[in-house]
Short mmCIF file of C-alpha atoms and ligand atoms in Angstrom, two decimals:
data_model
loop_
_atom_site.label_atom_id
_atom_site.label_comp_id
_atom_site.label_asym_id
_atom_site.label_seq_id
_atom_site.Cartn_x
_atom_site.Cartn_y
_atom_site.Cartn_z
CA MET A 1 0.00 0.00 0.00
CA HIS A 2 1.26 3.46 -0.91
CA LYS A 3 -0.46 6.38 0.78
CA TYR A 4 1.04 9.67 -0.20
CA ILE A 5 0.26 13.35 0.27
CA ILE A 6 1.76 15.72 -2.27
CA MET A 7 2.31 19.34 -1.31
CA GLY A 8 3.83 22.52 -2.69
CA ALA A 9 2.81 25.97 -3.91
CA GLN A 10 0.26 26.13 -6.73
CA GLY A 11 2.14 25.71 -9.99
CA CYS A 12 4.95 23.62 -8.46
CA GLY A 13 3.99 20.61 -10.58
CA LYS A 14 2.04 18.68 -7.92
CA GLY A 15 -0.62 17.47 -10.33
CA THR A 16 1.93 16.22 -12.86
CA GLN A 17 4.01 14.44 -10.23
CA ALA A 18 0.87 12.94 -8.69
CA GLU A 19 -0.08 11.50 -12.10
CA LEU A 20 3.41 10.02 -12.57
CA LEU A 21 3.15 8.29 -9.17
CA VAL A 22 -0.33 7.06 -10.05
CA GLU A 23 1.07 5.43 -13.21
CA ALA A 24 4.11 4.01 -11.43
CA PHE A 25 2.26 2.40 -8.52
CA ASP A 26 -1.30 2.02 -9.86
CA LEU A 27 -2.67 4.52 -7.35
CA VAL A 28 -5.77 6.68 -7.25
CA HIS A 29 -5.19 10.44 -7.65
CA ILE A 30 -7.40 12.34 -5.25
CA SER A 31 -7.32 16.05 -6.10
CA VAL A 32 -9.64 18.09 -3.91
CA GLY A 33 -9.49 20.98 -6.42
CA ASP A 34 -10.57 18.63 -9.24
CA ILE A 35 -13.47 17.36 -7.13
CA PHE A 36 -14.61 20.95 -6.55
CA ARG A 37 -14.21 21.87 -10.24
CA TRP A 38 -16.29 18.82 -11.18
CA HIS A 39 -19.09 19.92 -8.84
CA ILE A 40 -18.93 23.49 -10.14
CA SER A 41 -19.11 22.50 -13.80
CA ASN A 42 -21.88 19.98 -13.12
CA ARG A 43 -23.81 22.61 -11.15
CA THR A 44 -24.35 20.48 -8.06
CA LYS A 45 -25.43 21.88 -4.68
CA LEU A 46 -21.88 21.56 -3.42
CA GLY A 47 -20.64 23.29 -6.56
CA ALA A 48 -22.91 26.26 -5.83
CA ARG A 49 -21.55 26.43 -2.26
CA VAL A 50 -17.87 26.47 -3.20
CA ARG A 51 -17.98 28.30 -6.57
CA ARG A 52 -17.12 31.77 -5.32
CA ALA A 53 -14.28 30.68 -3.01
CA VAL A 54 -12.68 28.59 -5.76
CA LYS A 55 -13.03 31.37 -8.36
CA ASP A 56 -11.45 33.91 -5.99
CA GLY A 57 -8.64 31.53 -5.00
CA GLU A 58 -9.82 31.42 -1.39
CA LEU A 59 -9.88 28.36 0.83
CA VAL A 60 -13.19 26.50 1.08
CA PRO A 61 -14.29 26.06 4.75
CA ASP A 62 -12.54 23.17 6.52
CA GLU A 63 -15.75 21.23 7.34
CA THR A 64 -16.71 21.11 3.66
CA VAL A 65 -13.23 20.01 2.58
CA GLU A 66 -12.95 17.39 5.32
CA GLU A 67 -16.35 15.96 4.41
CA ILE A 68 -15.25 15.66 0.76
CA VAL A 69 -11.99 13.94 1.71
CA ARG A 70 -13.71 11.60 4.16
CA ARG A 71 -16.33 10.58 1.59
CA ARG A 72 -13.73 10.12 -1.15
CA LEU A 73 -11.46 7.94 0.99
CA GLU A 74 -14.46 5.89 2.14
CA GLU A 75 -15.05 4.82 -1.46
CA HIS A 76 -12.09 2.45 -1.00
CA ASP A 77 -11.50 2.14 -4.72
CA TRP A 78 -7.78 2.53 -4.05
CA ASN A 79 -6.51 -1.03 -3.94
CA TYR A 80 -2.85 -0.07 -4.03
CA GLY A 81 -3.08 3.34 -2.39
CA PHE A 82 -3.65 6.99 -3.20
CA VAL A 83 -1.97 10.32 -3.80
CA LEU A 84 -3.78 13.10 -2.01
CA ASP A 85 -3.24 16.41 -3.84
CA GLY A 86 -4.39 19.78 -2.48
CA PHE A 87 -5.11 18.54 1.03
CA PRO A 88 -4.30 19.36 3.81
CA ARG A 89 -3.87 23.08 3.30
CA ASN A 90 -3.85 24.35 6.90
CA ARG A 91 -3.26 23.10 10.43
CA PRO A 92 -6.86 22.06 11.27
CA GLN A 93 -7.00 20.01 8.04
CA ALA A 94 -3.63 18.41 8.80
CA GLU A 95 -4.78 17.50 12.32
CA PHE A 96 -8.04 16.09 10.95
CA PHE A 97 -6.04 13.92 8.55
CA LEU A 98 -3.57 12.67 11.14
CA GLU A 99 -6.36 11.82 13.60
CA SER A 100 -8.29 9.71 11.12
CA TYR A 101 -5.83 8.38 8.53
CA ASP A 102 -2.17 7.71 7.98
CA ALA A 103 0.33 8.43 5.25
CA ASP A 104 3.53 6.69 4.19
CA ALA A 105 5.12 9.90 2.95
CA VAL A 106 4.42 13.58 2.44
CA ILE A 107 6.12 14.82 -0.72
CA ASN A 108 7.03 18.49 -0.68
CA ILE A 109 7.88 20.03 -4.06
CA GLU A 110 9.92 23.19 -3.54
CA VAL A 111 9.73 25.94 -6.15
CA PRO A 112 10.59 29.63 -5.45
CA ALA A 113 7.65 32.07 -5.36
CA ASP A 114 8.70 34.04 -8.48
CA VAL A 115 8.91 30.83 -10.52
CA VAL A 116 5.47 29.55 -9.49
CA LEU A 117 3.95 32.97 -10.22
CA ARG A 118 5.41 32.94 -13.74
CA ARG A 119 4.26 29.35 -14.29
CA LEU A 120 0.70 30.05 -13.13
CA LEU A 121 0.31 33.12 -15.33
CA SER A 122 1.48 31.15 -18.38
CA ARG A 123 -0.57 28.02 -17.57
CA ARG A 124 -3.23 27.00 -20.12
CA LEU A 125 -5.41 23.94 -20.40
CA CYS A 126 -7.41 22.40 -23.18
CA SER A 127 -11.12 23.18 -22.81
CA GLN A 128 -11.95 19.79 -24.34
CA CYS A 129 -9.48 17.14 -23.17
CA GLY A 130 -8.02 18.98 -20.15
CA LEU A 131 -4.38 18.57 -21.23
CA ASP A 132 -2.01 21.03 -19.49
CA TYR A 133 0.16 23.50 -21.40
CA ASN A 134 2.52 26.21 -20.39
CA LEU A 135 3.35 29.10 -22.68
CA ILE A 136 6.96 29.10 -21.42
CA TYR A 137 7.92 25.41 -21.20
CA HIS A 138 5.29 23.46 -23.08
CA ARG A 139 3.81 25.52 -25.90
CA PRO A 140 1.23 24.13 -28.31
CA VAL A 141 2.39 23.85 -31.94
CA ASN A 142 -0.40 26.24 -33.00
CA ALA A 143 -1.10 29.10 -30.60
CA GLY A 144 -4.29 28.65 -28.59
CA VAL A 145 -5.06 25.16 -29.96
CA CYS A 146 -4.55 21.75 -28.30
CA ASP A 147 -1.97 19.58 -30.14
CA VAL A 148 -3.90 16.41 -29.31
CA CYS A 149 -7.59 17.14 -29.85
CA GLY A 150 -7.67 20.61 -31.47
CA GLY A 151 -9.67 22.05 -28.55
CA GLU A 152 -9.38 25.69 -27.54
CA LEU A 153 -6.76 26.44 -24.86
CA ILE A 154 -8.08 28.45 -21.92
CA GLN A 155 -6.82 29.79 -18.59
CA ARG A 156 -8.13 28.19 -15.42
CA ALA A 157 -10.83 30.51 -13.98
CA ASP A 158 -8.69 30.97 -10.84
CA ASP A 159 -5.44 31.72 -12.71
CA THR A 160 -6.11 35.47 -12.63
CA GLU A 161 -3.50 37.66 -10.92
CA LYS A 162 -5.85 38.43 -8.01
CA ALA A 163 -6.79 34.79 -7.36
CA ILE A 164 -3.19 33.60 -7.80
CA HIS A 165 -2.08 36.17 -5.24
CA ALA A 166 -4.76 34.96 -2.76
CA ARG A 167 -3.74 31.31 -3.27
CA LEU A 168 -0.01 31.95 -2.89
CA THR A 169 -0.58 34.07 0.24
CA ASP A 170 -2.61 31.23 1.77
CA PHE A 171 0.09 28.75 0.80
CA TYR A 172 2.89 30.66 2.53
CA GLU A 173 0.82 31.65 5.57
CA LYS A 174 -1.30 28.56 6.18
CA THR A 175 0.00 25.56 4.24
CA ARG A 176 3.77 25.89 4.48
CA PRO A 177 3.81 25.92 8.30
CA ILE A 178 2.16 22.47 8.46
CA LEU A 179 5.15 20.93 6.70
CA ASP A 180 6.87 21.06 10.10
CA LEU A 181 4.12 18.90 11.57
CA PHE A 182 4.86 16.17 9.03
CA ARG A 183 8.60 16.73 9.32
CA GLU A 184 8.39 15.97 13.05
CA LYS A 185 6.73 12.69 12.14
CA ARG A 186 9.61 11.92 9.76
CA LEU A 187 7.22 11.58 6.85
CA MET A 188 8.69 14.36 4.73
CA ILE A 189 10.37 14.05 1.37
CA ASP A 190 11.69 17.32 -0.10
CA VAL A 191 12.42 17.68 -3.80
CA ASP A 192 13.57 20.56 -6.00
CA GLY A 193 10.64 21.24 -8.33
CA THR A 194 12.58 23.55 -10.66
CA GLN A 195 14.14 20.52 -12.37
CA PRO A 196 12.60 18.77 -15.41
CA GLN A 197 9.53 16.59 -14.68
CA ASP A 198 11.32 13.25 -15.10
CA VAL A 199 14.18 14.34 -12.82
CA VAL A 200 11.70 15.42 -10.13
CA HIS A 201 9.88 12.10 -10.47
CA ALA A 202 13.13 10.12 -10.20
CA ALA A 203 14.14 12.12 -7.10
CA ILE A 204 10.80 11.33 -5.45
CA ARG A 205 11.06 7.62 -6.31
CA GLN A 206 14.61 7.45 -5.00
CA GLN A 207 13.64 8.97 -1.66
CA LEU A 208 10.53 6.80 -1.36
CA GLU A 209 12.69 3.73 -1.78
CA GLU A 210 15.34 4.75 0.75
CA PRO A 211 15.60 2.02 3.40
CA ARG A 212 15.54 4.56 6.24
CA ARG A 213 11.88 5.16 5.39
CA SER A 214 10.81 1.59 6.03
CA GLY A 215 9.50 1.02 9.51
CA VAL A 216 8.92 4.73 10.11
CA ASP A 217 5.97 4.86 12.40
CA ASN A 218 3.30 7.45 12.20
P1 AMP B 1 -6.26 23.41 -6.52
O1 AMP B 1 -6.69 22.76 -7.79
O2 AMP B 1 -5.61 22.45 -5.55
O3 AMP B 1 -5.40 24.63 -6.77
O4 AMP B 1 -7.58 23.92 -5.77
C1 AMP B 1 -8.45 24.84 -6.38
C2 AMP B 1 -9.28 25.56 -5.31
O5 AMP B 1 -10.11 24.61 -4.61
C3 AMP B 1 -8.50 26.27 -4.22
O6 AMP B 1 -8.04 27.55 -4.63
C4 AMP B 1 -9.55 26.36 -3.12
O7 AMP B 1 -10.53 27.34 -3.41
C5 AMP B 1 -10.22 24.99 -3.23
N1 AMP B 1 -9.51 23.98 -2.42
C6 AMP B 1 -8.84 22.89 -2.89
N2 AMP B 1 -8.31 22.19 -1.88
C7 AMP B 1 -8.67 22.85 -0.72
C8 AMP B 1 -8.42 22.64 0.66
N3 AMP B 1 -7.69 21.59 1.09
N4 AMP B 1 -8.92 23.53 1.55
C9 AMP B 1 -9.66 24.57 1.15
N5 AMP B 1 -9.92 24.85 -0.15
C10 AMP B 1 -9.44 24.00 -1.08
#
């Protein structure tokens, strides 16, 4: 069983690294942000409740987030484990998690603030197939058009300067401090997220396999 939490500032490459771990270990990727976006685009009751906070880049209330995580983990469709992405984001959420569940590792992807800001402003995604692009590192062959399906490339609704600023402020003020909580429990893996994707993935795998990690209690 592999139970991982992946953390880092928005734009650090969490989603990409989560997907690579999912492929490597046959895990389930649980992205709280994706769950919210699904509810918003399918106009559910929950979607209506969280729409404004998500659009403005503000944190959704803890009780709502914890309920979503609890329900998702109770589905038990994760035979080999999961990668939790976007949760926890503050101390109460971290305490909720540690009281009810356990993790084998917390992966922290470090990227300096100016780099994540640049990445977020240049981030685009395909409106049809959802593929990620970046106008600096991963440009489409034809501007504004998905290489794979021809769909229109759009910005995420919360990738505006104002919402990005709100999300990064929350990250440095509320999320970053909880890394110490996991560090005390010797669950932390730190990687340099400015390196190419495959190098970051290899660094994560190497640290996950280090023998000192086996037998670490939680
Ligand atoms: P993400 O895709 O992880 O950047 O999340 C998108 C948005 O969903 C965030 O800006 C928040 O509005 C909301 N959200 C996602 N995860 C959480 C969380 N753990 N706590 C509160 N709000 C969250």
